[in-house]
Every structure is written in C-alpha cells, then in structure tokens.
Amino acid sequence: MLIFGVLCGCLNENEEIQKNKPYEGKTITVLCGAGLMKPMNELIQNFENKTGAKVEVHYGGSAELFGILTTTGGDVFIPGAYKYTEDAMKKELILKETVKNITYHIPVIAVPKGNPKNIKNLEDLAKPGVRVVIGDPNACAIGKVSKKILEKNQLWENVSKNIIVKTPTVSQLLIYITTNQADAAIIWEDMVTWAEGKGKIDVVRIPKEKNIIKTIPTAVTIYAKKDGNLEVAKAFNDYISSDEAKEIWKKWGFIPCNQ
Amino acid sequence: MGQSNFKYFCIILSFLFTFLLFLAIASLFLIPNPSEILNALKTEEMMFSLKLSIITSSISTFLIIILAIPIGYALSRYKVPGKSVIKSILDLPMAFPELVLGLAILLLFGQSFIGEFLENFGIKVVFTKLGIVVAQFFTALPYAIRIIYSTFEEINPRYELVSRSLGYGEFETFFNVSLPLAKNGLFASTIITFARCMGAFGAVLILAGGSYMNTEILPITLYLNISYGNIGMAITSGILLVIISFIAILVFEKFEGYKGE
C-alpha cells in the first residue's frame, strides 16, 4: 500500500510537471519599458516558474525599444505608451489581435512632503511664487503630457512663468522634489509610489476630466511567429494582462485597465 | 630575439588601439554630411550653447586656477596636518561619477544653510547659469590642484631658499621665483582645466537643470538633442567638443614634452 501510494504520488507529480510546465526549454525575448521594471521582474519570475519557459528581457526607453523592434526583433513588445505600439502596428510588426492594454499611466502632481506651498490642484501651479519643474516636452513622454494637460486646462501660459527648469528625464523631476528644490512637478503616479517609501513626497491627484491618462499596452510581434515562439509569447502576453497579474501591477502602484 | 618579439608586440598593440580610437573619433566627423553640420552650427541653439560654454568655462577656469595655485603650493611645500587625507578628499571627485558629485553639490547649495545664506544675498545657484560655473568648478578643481601640485613638487626648493637668503620675503619669493618657475605647469593646468570645464556634464545637468536655451552648454546640447531625436545637432555638439579637447591636449602635450626633454 505504502509503496503504491508513493509511486502514485511520484507519477502524479511527474504528470503535474508535464501539464503545468508546457514550455520547458523555450526562450522568448521581451522588450519592456524601463519604468515597468519592478512589476515586470516579478511577473517574469512567476511566468517562468509556472510554464518552464525562459524569458529574456530588455529594459529601455520606449524610443530605444522601438528601434530594437524595427532592427533586431523581439517576441513581446511593452513600451511605456500606446503611441509606440500604434507606430509598430503601422509598420506591421505587431500581431494586431494580441494588443492588450495592461495598466494606466496616470500623471499626478508631486509636491515635497508636507506640501509647503499648499498645492491643491492644477490651478495652484500658476499661483505666484510656486516653483514648478516639468519634463521637457520635446524630450520625454511626461513632458509632452504635462504640456498637453496644462494646455487643455488653459493654464500653460500662466504656469510657464513659474517653471524654473525643464528636465530631459522624468527621474530628474523626482530628485528635485525630494530634495526640496521645487514646489511641484507633474510625474507618473506609479513612480511616486516607489518613492513614497522614502516619505519625501506627497501626491496631489488631478481630476479625471482635467487629466490626460495614458495606457501601457502589451503585444506579440511578428517575430514570435517567425521564431516559432508564438504560443509561448501569446501565453506571456495573456499572463501579464491576467487577473492574477493585475494584483502584482497594483502592488507596484499601477492601476490595471479593465477591459 | 624573444625580447625584440615582445617589443614589436607592444608597439603593434599601441598602433592598433590608437588606430581604433582614431577611427571612433573620425566616424563622428564622417557620418553626417557637411551641410547638416553647417546647418546645425548656424542654429540659435548651437550658438547659444557654444557661447555659454566658453563664457562659463573661462570664468570657472579663472576661479579654479586662482584657488588651485595656493592649495597646490601649500600641499607641496608646507607640513600640513592630515595632508594625505586632504589630498584624498581633493582627488575624490575624479574617481566617482559626475552625477554623484552633481547630487552632492545640489544638496549643498539647495536647501541647506549655505544655499539659504546665499539666497539672502540674492545669489541663486540651483537651475541658473551660476550653477553651471559652480558645477564646473567642483568637477575640474581636483585636476588643476593635481597638476599644479606636481609642478611645484618638481621645482627644487633650493631656489626658494636662495631667494630667501638673499633677503626676499616669503610672498616675494613665491611671486618672483616659484611662480615663474612653475609657468609651464600652470599653463598646462589652465588648458586641461578649461577642457575639463567645457566637458563637464553630469554635475551641470543636476545642479543647473540642463534646460533648453537656458542652462544649455555643449554636452547638454548633445544630450538634449539625443532625447529630441536630432542626431545632426547631437553630432555637431560632439564635434565641437572633440575639436576643443584636441587643441587642449595638443597644447598640453607640447608643454609636458618640454619637461621630459
């Protein structure tokens, strides 16, 4: 009986491994926006444990990733904004039916801890004496969005007077707020959550109707088909947009899309 | 035979690497077409950046040399308590990344008592052109001190003693004997300091903000235009920096060469 039981257990376990790790020995390449690194590392770990597939990931700026996609390939493409996926679709590098929006990328106003200038809304950025730092609209996505949000609310001209510096990267904005060099900046909400642990930043949310919210998409590329990785790539694509994955996105400060 | 094989191996290796480096620098000049560079040169942004670079670097270099001469002299001639600690701290910025230096001086001149003290006099360092000078100053000062220190080290103190024994005072001796003897070294360090100021990037980016047509010096122009996707502008600012560095190194080599021969 005992021996039989052990044997059964072994057999069952073997069967389970076979059933649950269908992609043992397969490797896919993922091109992923650098800002998504923290949740993505966790998601990849889970996916590898579950399926046995190996995921090689390249983190980078969206424009850089787009360049890699057009020249050397990659099986799954996850840039920081939908625009890049759209461009890739126009070039027919993406399998259209696989495009899924994973999470929202939400601009918020970041202020130093305690909110010394008492910023409550976008209009307050135009108050005299408020030192505002924003991303350079020509250089980074958050800069472009910040300008559009302020224009949408007819505030660009007045806020411009308060802008003390325009930075080429979004991370630089975070430094200036945490070190109290400025009173307010517009940055991505998910970044704030990471820095919040340090307790140096407060967040002022922008009402939905005044904000411009971006989405982060994922999609399988035509290269997956060519490389014979289509099935694995699709499974990964489905996994990172699954309900289970949504919990991980939430944990890292992202707000998953409900599709 | 073995020895001469080794000799040729070393020489060929030097040639090979020099050629590779030359190729890398040359490709900066070869890839864009000349009209693209000319157009980039003529833009308001490039002119602004070039002018601002030269002005800030000149001011920084002047301030650095004024300070580096007495510091270099003190370290070389006098018994200073904790000299090796002082020298190590002064050399530190050469070893760690400029971005770290930038962050450090941002914290120093930002909301600290020094920053507030200066602000009371209406002096703003963060996000201003003055910030560029401050960042360049901290980046290049260690190089200047190093060269000036070793220049004074190479001058025999005997000359100074003779001068003192003939009745010259300490300051007169420094001014009439030590400084003229150190002339070549001082000139070389001025050139290197200027080149280092022109190339300062990380510290300037953080302290002065690196913002378009405001605190934009040549390395920032290169960086900004890479983010904007204007490769022509980026390469042109790169070329300008290479030319300036080349002239500096050439002058430096000339003076260093005299010393050896």
JSON list of N, CA and C in Angstrom, two decimals, chain B residues 80-146:
[
{"chain": "B", "resi": 80, "resn": "VAL", "atom": "N", "xyz": [51.47, 70.08, 6.35]},
{"chain": "B", "resi": 80, "resn": "VAL", "atom": "CA", "xyz": [50.07, 70.33, 6.70]},
{"chain": "B", "resi": 80, "resn": "VAL", "atom": "C", "xyz": [49.56, 69.11, 7.47]},
{"chain": "B", "resi": 81, "resn": "PRO", "atom": "N", "xyz": [48.92, 69.34, 8.61]},
{"chain": "B", "resi": 81, "resn": "PRO", "atom": "CA", "xyz": [48.38, 68.18, 9.32]},
{"chain": "B", "resi": 81, "resn": "PRO", "atom": "C", "xyz": [47.30, 67.48, 8.50]},
{"chain": "B", "resi": 82, "resn": "GLY", "atom": "N", "xyz": [47.35, 66.16, 8.47]},
{"chain": "B", "resi": 82, "resn": "GLY", "atom": "CA", "xyz": [46.35, 65.38, 7.73]},
{"chain": "B", "resi": 82, "resn": "GLY", "atom": "C", "xyz": [46.45, 65.56, 6.23]},
{"chain": "B", "resi": 83, "resn": "LYS", "atom": "N", "xyz": [47.69, 65.78, 5.75]},
{"chain": "B", "resi": 83, "resn": "LYS", "atom": "CA", "xyz": [47.87, 66.08, 4.33]},
{"chain": "B", "resi": 83, "resn": "LYS", "atom": "C", "xyz": [47.32, 64.98, 3.43]},
{"chain": "B", "resi": 84, "resn": "SER", "atom": "N", "xyz": [47.58, 63.71, 3.80]},
{"chain": "B", "resi": 84, "resn": "SER", "atom": "CA", "xyz": [47.14, 62.64, 2.89]},
{"chain": "B", "resi": 84, "resn": "SER", "atom": "C", "xyz": [45.61, 62.55, 2.86]},
{"chain": "B", "resi": 85, "resn": "VAL", "atom": "N", "xyz": [44.98, 62.87, 3.99]},
{"chain": "B", "resi": 85, "resn": "VAL", "atom": "CA", "xyz": [43.51, 62.89, 3.99]},
{"chain": "B", "resi": 85, "resn": "VAL", "atom": "C", "xyz": [43.00, 64.01, 3.09]},
{"chain": "B", "resi": 86, "resn": "ILE", "atom": "N", "xyz": [43.60, 65.18, 3.23]},
{"chain": "B", "resi": 86, "resn": "ILE", "atom": "CA", "xyz": [43.19, 66.33, 2.40]},
{"chain": "B", "resi": 86, "resn": "ILE", "atom": "C", "xyz": [43.35, 65.98, 0.93]},
{"chain": "B", "resi": 87, "resn": "LYS", "atom": "N", "xyz": [44.53, 65.42, 0.61]},
{"chain": "B", "resi": 87, "resn": "LYS", "atom": "CA", "xyz": [44.77, 65.09, -0.80]},
{"chain": "B", "resi": 87, "resn": "LYS", "atom": "C", "xyz": [43.76, 64.06, -1.32]},
{"chain": "B", "resi": 88, "resn": "SER", "atom": "N", "xyz": [43.44, 63.08, -0.48]},
{"chain": "B", "resi": 88, "resn": "SER", "atom": "CA", "xyz": [42.48, 62.06, -0.90]},
{"chain": "B", "resi": 88, "resn": "SER", "atom": "C", "xyz": [41.11, 62.67, -1.16]},
{"chain": "B", "resi": 89, "resn": "ILE", "atom": "N", "xyz": [40.68, 63.56, -0.26]},
{"chain": "B", "resi": 89, "resn": "ILE", "atom": "CA", "xyz": [39.36, 64.17, -0.44]},
{"chain": "B", "resi": 89, "resn": "ILE", "atom": "C", "xyz": [39.34, 65.03, -1.70]},
{"chain": "B", "resi": 90, "resn": "LEU", "atom": "N", "xyz": [40.45, 65.77, -1.91]},
{"chain": "B", "resi": 90, "resn": "LEU", "atom": "CA", "xyz": [40.50, 66.63, -3.10]},
{"chain": "B", "resi": 90, "resn": "LEU", "atom": "C", "xyz": [40.47, 65.80, -4.39]},
{"chain": "B", "resi": 91, "resn": "ASP", "atom": "N", "xyz": [41.04, 64.61, -4.33]},
{"chain": "B", "resi": 91, "resn": "ASP", "atom": "CA", "xyz": [41.09, 63.75, -5.52]},
{"chain": "B", "resi": 91, "resn": "ASP", "atom": "C", "xyz": [39.78, 62.99, -5.74]},
{"chain": "B", "resi": 92, "resn": "LEU", "atom": "N", "xyz": [38.99, 62.88, -4.70]},
{"chain": "B", "resi": 92, "resn": "LEU", "atom": "CA", "xyz": [37.79, 62.05, -4.75]},
{"chain": "B", "resi": 92, "resn": "LEU", "atom": "C", "xyz": [36.88, 62.32, -5.96]},
{"chain": "B", "resi": 93, "resn": "PRO", "atom": "N", "xyz": [36.58, 63.59, -6.26]},
{"chain": "B", "resi": 93, "resn": "PRO", "atom": "CA", "xyz": [35.67, 63.83, -7.39]},
{"chain": "B", "resi": 93, "resn": "PRO", "atom": "C", "xyz": [36.16, 63.28, -8.72]},
{"chain": "B", "resi": 94, "resn": "MET", "atom": "N", "xyz": [37.48, 63.02, -8.82]},
{"chain": "B", "resi": 94, "resn": "MET", "atom": "CA", "xyz": [37.98, 62.45, -10.09]},
{"chain": "B", "resi": 94, "resn": "MET", "atom": "C", "xyz": [37.57, 61.00, -10.20]},
{"chain": "B", "resi": 95, "resn": "ALA", "atom": "N", "xyz": [37.41, 60.36, -9.04]},
{"chain": "B", "resi": 95, "resn": "ALA", "atom": "CA", "xyz": [37.13, 58.92, -9.06]},
{"chain": "B", "resi": 95, "resn": "ALA", "atom": "C", "xyz": [35.64, 58.61, -9.13]},
{"chain": "B", "resi": 96, "resn": "PHE", "atom": "N", "xyz": [34.81, 59.40, -8.45]},
{"chain": "B", "resi": 96, "resn": "PHE", "atom": "CA", "xyz": [33.41, 59.00, -8.53]},
{"chain": "B", "resi": 96, "resn": "PHE", "atom": "C", "xyz": [32.62, 59.70, -9.62]},
{"chain": "B", "resi": 97, "resn": "PRO", "atom": "N", "xyz": [31.53, 59.07, -10.06]},
{"chain": "B", "resi": 97, "resn": "PRO", "atom": "CA", "xyz": [30.79, 59.59, -11.20]},
{"chain": "B", "resi": 97, "resn": "PRO", "atom": "C", "xyz": [30.35, 61.03, -10.99]},
{"chain": "B", "resi": 98, "resn": "GLU", "atom": "N", "xyz": [30.38, 61.78, -12.08]},
{"chain": "B", "resi": 98, "resn": "GLU", "atom": "CA", "xyz": [29.98, 63.18, -12.01]},
{"chain": "B", "resi": 98, "resn": "GLU", "atom": "C", "xyz": [28.57, 63.37, -11.50]},
{"chain": "B", "resi": 99, "resn": "LEU", "atom": "N", "xyz": [27.71, 62.38, -11.79]},
{"chain": "B", "resi": 99, "resn": "LEU", "atom": "CA", "xyz": [26.32, 62.51, -11.34]},
{"chain": "B", "resi": 99, "resn": "LEU", "atom": "C", "xyz": [26.25, 62.55, -9.82]},
{"chain": "B", "resi": 100, "resn": "VAL", "atom": "N", "xyz": [27.12, 61.77, -9.17]},
{"chain": "B", "resi": 100, "resn": "VAL", "atom": "CA", "xyz": [27.15, 61.76, -7.71]},
{"chain": "B", "resi": 100, "resn": "VAL", "atom": "C", "xyz": [27.60, 63.12, -7.20]},
{"chain": "B", "resi": 101, "resn": "LEU", "atom": "N", "xyz": [28.64, 63.65, -7.85]},
{"chain": "B", "resi": 101, "resn": "LEU", "atom": "CA", "xyz": [29.14, 64.98, -7.48]},
{"chain": "B", "resi": 101, "resn": "LEU", "atom": "C", "xyz": [28.01, 66.00, -7.64]},
{"chain": "B", "resi": 102, "resn": "GLY", "atom": "N", "xyz": [27.27, 65.89, -8.75]},
{"chain": "B", "resi": 102, "resn": "GLY", "atom": "CA", "xyz": [26.16, 66.81, -9.02]},
{"chain": "B", "resi": 102, "resn": "GLY", "atom": "C", "xyz": [25.13, 66.76, -7.92]},
{"chain": "B", "resi": 103, "resn": "LEU", "atom": "N", "xyz": [24.76, 65.56, -7.53]},
{"chain": "B", "resi": 103, "resn": "LEU", "atom": "CA", "xyz": [23.75, 65.40, -6.48]},
{"chain": "B", "resi": 103, "resn": "LEU", "atom": "C", "xyz": [24.28, 65.98, -5.17]},
{"chain": "B", "resi": 104, "resn": "ALA", "atom": "N", "xyz": [25.56, 65.74, -4.89]},
{"chain": "B", "resi": 104, "resn": "ALA", "atom": "CA", "xyz": [26.15, 66.24, -3.65]},
{"chain": "B", "resi": 104, "resn": "ALA", "atom": "C", "xyz": [26.11, 67.76, -3.60]},
{"chain": "B", "resi": 105, "resn": "ILE", "atom": "N", "xyz": [26.50, 68.42, -4.71]},
{"chain": "B", "resi": 105, "resn": "ILE", "atom": "CA", "xyz": [26.50, 69.89, -4.65]},
{"chain": "B", "resi": 105, "resn": "ILE", "atom": "C", "xyz": [25.09, 70.45, -4.75]},
{"chain": "B", "resi": 106, "resn": "LEU", "atom": "N", "xyz": [24.17, 69.67, -5.34]},
{"chain": "B", "resi": 106, "resn": "LEU", "atom": "CA", "xyz": [22.76, 70.11, -5.33]},
{"chain": "B", "resi": 106, "resn": "LEU", "atom": "C", "xyz": [22.26, 70.19, -3.89]},
{"chain": "B", "resi": 107, "resn": "LEU", "atom": "N", "xyz": [22.59, 69.17, -3.12]},
{"chain": "B", "resi": 107, "resn": "LEU", "atom": "CA", "xyz": [22.16, 69.15, -1.72]},
{"chain": "B", "resi": 107, "resn": "LEU", "atom": "C", "xyz": [22.86, 70.25, -0.92]},
{"chain": "B", "resi": 108, "resn": "LEU", "atom": "N", "xyz": [24.13, 70.51, -1.27]},
{"chain": "B", "resi": 108, "resn": "LEU", "atom": "CA", "xyz": [24.89, 71.53, -0.55]},
{"chain": "B", "resi": 108, "resn": "LEU", "atom": "C", "xyz": [24.35, 72.93, -0.83]},
{"chain": "B", "resi": 109, "resn": "PHE", "atom": "N", "xyz": [24.10, 73.23, -2.11]},
{"chain": "B", "resi": 109, "resn": "PHE", "atom": "CA", "xyz": [23.68, 74.58, -2.47]},
{"chain": "B", "resi": 109, "resn": "PHE", "atom": "C", "xyz": [22.17, 74.74, -2.55]},
{"chain": "B", "resi": 110, "resn": "GLY", "atom": "N", "xyz": [21.45, 73.64, -2.37]},
{"chain": "B", "resi": 110, "resn": "GLY", "atom": "CA", "xyz": [19.99, 73.71, -2.46]},
{"chain": "B", "resi": 110, "resn": "GLY", "atom": "C", "xyz": [19.38, 74.31, -1.23]},
{"chain": "B", "resi": 111, "resn": "GLN", "atom": "N", "xyz": [18.81, 73.47, -0.42]},
{"chain": "B", "resi": 111, "resn": "GLN", "atom": "CA", "xyz": [18.05, 73.99, 0.71]},
{"chain": "B", "resi": 111, "resn": "GLN", "atom": "C", "xyz": [18.85, 73.94, 2.02]},
{"chain": "B", "resi": 112, "resn": "SER", "atom": "N", "xyz": [20.17, 73.81, 1.91]},
{"chain": "B", "resi": 112, "resn": "SER", "atom": "CA", "xyz": [20.98, 73.77, 3.13]},
{"chain": "B", "resi": 112, "resn": "SER", "atom": "C", "xyz": [21.19, 75.20, 3.63]},
{"chain": "B", "resi": 113, "resn": "PHE", "atom": "N", "xyz": [21.90, 75.33, 4.73]},
{"chain": "B", "resi": 113, "resn": "PHE", "atom": "CA", "xyz": [22.14, 76.68, 5.27]},
{"chain": "B", "resi": 113, "resn": "PHE", "atom": "C", "xyz": [22.98, 77.51, 4.31]},
{"chain": "B", "resi": 114, "resn": "ILE", "atom": "N", "xyz": [23.88, 76.85, 3.57]},
{"chain": "B", "resi": 114, "resn": "ILE", "atom": "CA", "xyz": [24.71, 77.60, 2.61]},
{"chain": "B", "resi": 114, "resn": "ILE", "atom": "C", "xyz": [23.82, 78.17, 1.50]},
{"chain": "B", "resi": 115, "resn": "GLY", "atom": "N", "xyz": [22.93, 77.33, 0.98]},
{"chain": "B", "resi": 115, "resn": "GLY", "atom": "CA", "xyz": [22.02, 77.77, -0.07]},
{"chain": "B", "resi": 115, "resn": "GLY", "atom": "C", "xyz": [21.15, 78.92, 0.40]},
{"chain": "B", "resi": 116, "resn": "GLU", "atom": "N", "xyz": [20.63, 78.80, 1.62]},
{"chain": "B", "resi": 116, "resn": "GLU", "atom": "CA", "xyz": [19.76, 79.85, 2.15]},
{"chain": "B", "resi": 116, "resn": "GLU", "atom": "C", "xyz": [20.53, 81.14, 2.43]},
{"chain": "B", "resi": 117, "resn": "PHE", "atom": "N", "xyz": [21.76, 80.96, 2.92]},
{"chain": "B", "resi": 117, "resn": "PHE", "atom": "CA", "xyz": [22.63, 82.10, 3.18]},
{"chain": "B", "resi": 117, "resn": "PHE", "atom": "C", "xyz": [22.86, 82.89, 1.89]},
{"chain": "B", "resi": 118, "resn": "LEU", "atom": "N", "xyz": [23.22, 82.16, 0.82]},
{"chain": "B", "resi": 118, "resn": "LEU", "atom": "CA", "xyz": [23.47, 82.82, -0.47]},
{"chain": "B", "resi": 118, "resn": "LEU", "atom": "C", "xyz": [22.21, 83.48, -1.01]},
{"chain": "B", "resi": 119, "resn": "GLU", "atom": "N", "xyz": [21.08, 82.78, -0.82]},
{"chain": "B", "resi": 119, "resn": "GLU", "atom": "CA", "xyz": [19.82, 83.31, -1.35]},
{"chain": "B", "resi": 119, "resn": "GLU", "atom": "C", "xyz": [19.45, 84.63, -0.67]},
{"chain": "B", "resi": 120, "resn": "ASN", "atom": "N", "xyz": [19.84, 84.78, 0.60]},
{"chain": "B", "resi": 120, "resn": "ASN", "atom": "CA", "xyz": [19.59, 86.04, 1.30]},
{"chain": "B", "resi": 120, "resn": "ASN", "atom": "C", "xyz": [20.27, 87.22, 0.61]},
{"chain": "B", "resi": 121, "resn": "PHE", "atom": "N", "xyz": [21.39, 86.92, -0.07]},
{"chain": "B", "resi": 121, "resn": "PHE", "atom": "CA", "xyz": [22.07, 87.97, -0.82]},
{"chain": "B", "resi": 121, "resn": "PHE", "atom": "C", "xyz": [21.61, 88.00, -2.28]},
{"chain": "B", "resi": 122, "resn": "GLY", "atom": "N", "xyz": [20.56, 87.23, -2.56]},
{"chain": "B", "resi": 122, "resn": "GLY", "atom": "CA", "xyz": [20.03, 87.22, -3.92]},
{"chain": "B", "resi": 122, "resn": "GLY", "atom": "C", "xyz": [20.86, 86.36, -4.86]},
{"chain": "B", "resi": 123, "resn": "ILE", "atom": "N", "xyz": [21.71, 85.49, -4.31]},
{"chain": "B", "resi": 123, "resn": "ILE", "atom": "CA", "xyz": [22.54, 84.64, -5.18]},
{"chain": "B", "resi": 123, "resn": "ILE", "atom": "C", "xyz": [21.88, 83.27, -5.33]},
{"chain": "B", "resi": 124, "resn": "LYS", "atom": "N", "xyz": [21.45, 82.94, -6.53]},
{"chain": "B", "resi": 124, "resn": "LYS", "atom": "CA", "xyz": [20.82, 81.64, -6.75]},
{"chain": "B", "resi": 124, "resn": "LYS", "atom": "C", "xyz": [21.76, 80.75, -7.54]},
{"chain": "B", "resi": 125, "resn": "VAL", "atom": "N", "xyz": [21.96, 79.56, -7.04]},
{"chain": "B", "resi": 125, "resn": "VAL", "atom": "CA", "xyz": [22.89, 78.63, -7.70]},
{"chain": "B", "resi": 125, "resn": "VAL", "atom": "C", "xyz": [22.13, 77.57, -8.49]},
{"chain": "B", "resi": 126, "resn": "VAL", "atom": "N", "xyz": [21.10, 76.98, -7.86]},
{"chain": "B", "resi": 126, "resn": "VAL", "atom": "CA", "xyz": [20.37, 75.88, -8.48]},
{"chain": "B", "resi": 126, "resn": "VAL", "atom": "C", "xyz": [19.55, 76.38, -9.68]},
{"chain": "B", "resi": 127, "resn": "PHE", "atom": "N", "xyz": [19.64, 75.67, -10.79]},
{"chain": "B", "resi": 127, "resn": "PHE", "atom": "CA", "xyz": [18.92, 75.96, -12.03]},
{"chain": "B", "resi": 127, "resn": "PHE", "atom": "C", "xyz": [19.33, 77.28, -12.68]},
{"chain": "B", "resi": 128, "resn": "THR", "atom": "N", "xyz": [20.54, 77.78, -12.40]},
{"chain": "B", "resi": 128, "resn": "THR", "atom": "CA", "xyz": [20.94, 79.04, -13.01]},
{"chain": "B", "resi": 128, "resn": "THR", "atom": "C", "xyz": [22.28, 78.86, -13.72]},
{"chain": "B", "resi": 129, "resn": "LYS", "atom": "N", "xyz": [22.66, 79.91, -14.48]},
{"chain": "B", "resi": 129, "resn": "LYS", "atom": "CA", "xyz": [23.95, 79.88, -15.16]},
{"chain": "B", "resi": 129, "resn": "LYS", "atom": "C", "xyz": [25.09, 79.87, -14.15]},
{"chain": "B", "resi": 130, "resn": "LEU", "atom": "N", "xyz": [24.87, 80.52, -13.01]},
{"chain": "B", "resi": 130, "resn": "LEU", "atom": "CA", "xyz": [25.86, 80.46, -11.94]},
{"chain": "B", "resi": 130, "resn": "LEU", "atom": "C", "xyz": [26.06, 79.01, -11.50]},
{"chain": "B", "resi": 131, "resn": "GLY", "atom": "N", "xyz": [24.98, 78.25, -11.53]},
{"chain": "B", "resi": 131, "resn": "GLY", "atom": "CA", "xyz": [25.04, 76.83, -11.18]},
{"chain": "B", "resi": 131, "resn": "GLY", "atom": "C", "xyz": [25.99, 76.07, -12.11]},
{"chain": "B", "resi": 132, "resn": "ILE", "atom": "N", "xyz": [26.01, 76.48, -13.38]},
{"chain": "B", "resi": 132, "resn": "ILE", "atom": "CA", "xyz": [26.94, 75.83, -14.34]},
{"chain": "B", "resi": 132, "resn": "ILE", "atom": "C", "xyz": [28.38, 76.05, -13.87]},
{"chain": "B", "resi": 133, "resn": "VAL", "atom": "N", "xyz": [28.68, 77.32, -13.52]},
{"chain": "B", "resi": 133, "resn": "VAL", "atom": "CA", "xyz": [30.04, 77.65, -13.08]},
{"chain": "B", "resi": 133, "resn": "VAL", "atom": "C", "xyz": [30.39, 76.85, -11.82]},
{"chain": "B", "resi": 134, "resn": "VAL", "atom": "N", "xyz": [29.46, 76.79, -10.88]},
{"chain": "B", "resi": 134, "resn": "VAL", "atom": "CA", "xyz": [29.72, 76.06, -9.63]},
{"chain": "B", "resi": 134, "resn": "VAL", "atom": "C", "xyz": [29.99, 74.58, -9.93]},
{"chain": "B", "resi": 135, "resn": "ALA", "atom": "N", "xyz": [29.17, 74.00, -10.80]},
{"chain": "B", "resi": 135, "resn": "ALA", "atom": "CA", "xyz": [29.33, 72.58, -11.13]},
{"chain": "B", "resi": 135, "resn": "ALA", "atom": "C", "xyz": [30.67, 72.34, -11.83]},
{"chain": "B", "resi": 136, "resn": "GLN", "atom": "N", "xyz": [31.01, 73.22, -12.78]},
{"chain": "B", "resi": 136, "resn": "GLN", "atom": "CA", "xyz": [32.30, 73.07, -13.48]},
{"chain": "B", "resi": 136, "resn": "GLN", "atom": "C", "xyz": [33.45, 73.23, -12.49]},
{"chain": "B", "resi": 137, "resn": "PHE", "atom": "N", "xyz": [33.30, 74.17, -11.58]},
{"chain": "B", "resi": 137, "resn": "PHE", "atom": "CA", "xyz": [34.33, 74.44, -10.60]},
{"chain": "B", "resi": 137, "resn": "PHE", "atom": "C", "xyz": [34.65, 73.19, -9.79]},
{"chain": "B", "resi": 138, "resn": "PHE", "atom": "N", "xyz": [33.60, 72.55, -9.28]},
{"chain": "B", "resi": 138, "resn": "PHE", "atom": "CA", "xyz": [33.81, 71.36, -8.45]},
{"chain": "B", "resi": 138, "resn": "PHE", "atom": "C", "xyz": [34.32, 70.18, -9.28]},
{"chain": "B", "resi": 139, "resn": "THR", "atom": "N", "xyz": [33.92, 70.11, -10.55]},
{"chain": "B", "resi": 139, "resn": "THR", "atom": "CA", "xyz": [34.35, 69.00, -11.39]},
{"chain": "B", "resi": 139, "resn": "THR", "atom": "C", "xyz": [35.83, 69.11, -11.74]},
{"chain": "B", "resi": 140, "resn": "ALA", "atom": "N", "xyz": [36.27, 70.33, -12.05]},
{"chain": "B", "resi": 140, "resn": "ALA", "atom": "CA", "xyz": [37.61, 70.48, -12.62]},
{"chain": "B", "resi": 140, "resn": "ALA", "atom": "C", "xyz": [38.69, 70.84, -11.59]},
{"chain": "B", "resi": 141, "resn": "LEU", "atom": "N", "xyz": [38.28, 71.37, -10.45]},
{"chain": "B", "resi": 141, "resn": "LEU", "atom": "CA", "xyz": [39.26, 71.81, -9.44]},
{"chain": "B", "resi": 141, "resn": "LEU", "atom": "C", "xyz": [40.29, 70.73, -9.08]},
{"chain": "B", "resi": 142, "resn": "PRO", "atom": "N", "xyz": [39.85, 69.49, -8.83]},
{"chain": "B", "resi": 142, "resn": "PRO", "atom": "CA", "xyz": [40.82, 68.46, -8.45]},
{"chain": "B", "resi": 142, "resn": "PRO", "atom": "C", "xyz": [41.93, 68.25, -9.48]},
{"chain": "B", "resi": 143, "resn": "TYR", "atom": "N", "xyz": [41.57, 68.34, -10.77]},
{"chain": "B", "resi": 143, "resn": "TYR", "atom": "CA", "xyz": [42.57, 68.16, -11.83]},
{"chain": "B", "resi": 143, "resn": "TYR", "atom": "C", "xyz": [43.60, 69.27, -11.76]},
{"chain": "B", "resi": 144, "resn": "ALA", "atom": "N", "xyz": [43.12, 70.50, -11.58]},
{"chain": "B", "resi": 144, "resn": "ALA", "atom": "CA", "xyz": [44.02, 71.65, -11.53]},
{"chain": "B", "resi": 144, "resn": "ALA", "atom": "C", "xyz": [44.96, 71.52, -10.34]},
{"chain": "B", "resi": 145, "resn": "ILE", "atom": "N", "xyz": [44.42, 71.19, -9.19]},
{"chain": "B", "resi": 145, "resn": "ILE", "atom": "CA", "xyz": [45.27, 71.07, -7.99]},
{"chain": "B", "resi": 145, "resn": "ILE", "atom": "C", "xyz": [46.34, 70.01, -8.20]},
{"chain": "B", "resi": 146, "resn": "ARG", "atom": "N", "xyz": [45.93, 68.89, -8.77]},
{"chain": "B", "resi": 146, "resn": "ARG", "atom": "CA", "xyz": [46.87, 67.78, -9.01]},
{"chain": "B", "resi": 146, "resn": "ARG", "atom": "C", "xyz": [48.06, 68.22, -9.85]}
]
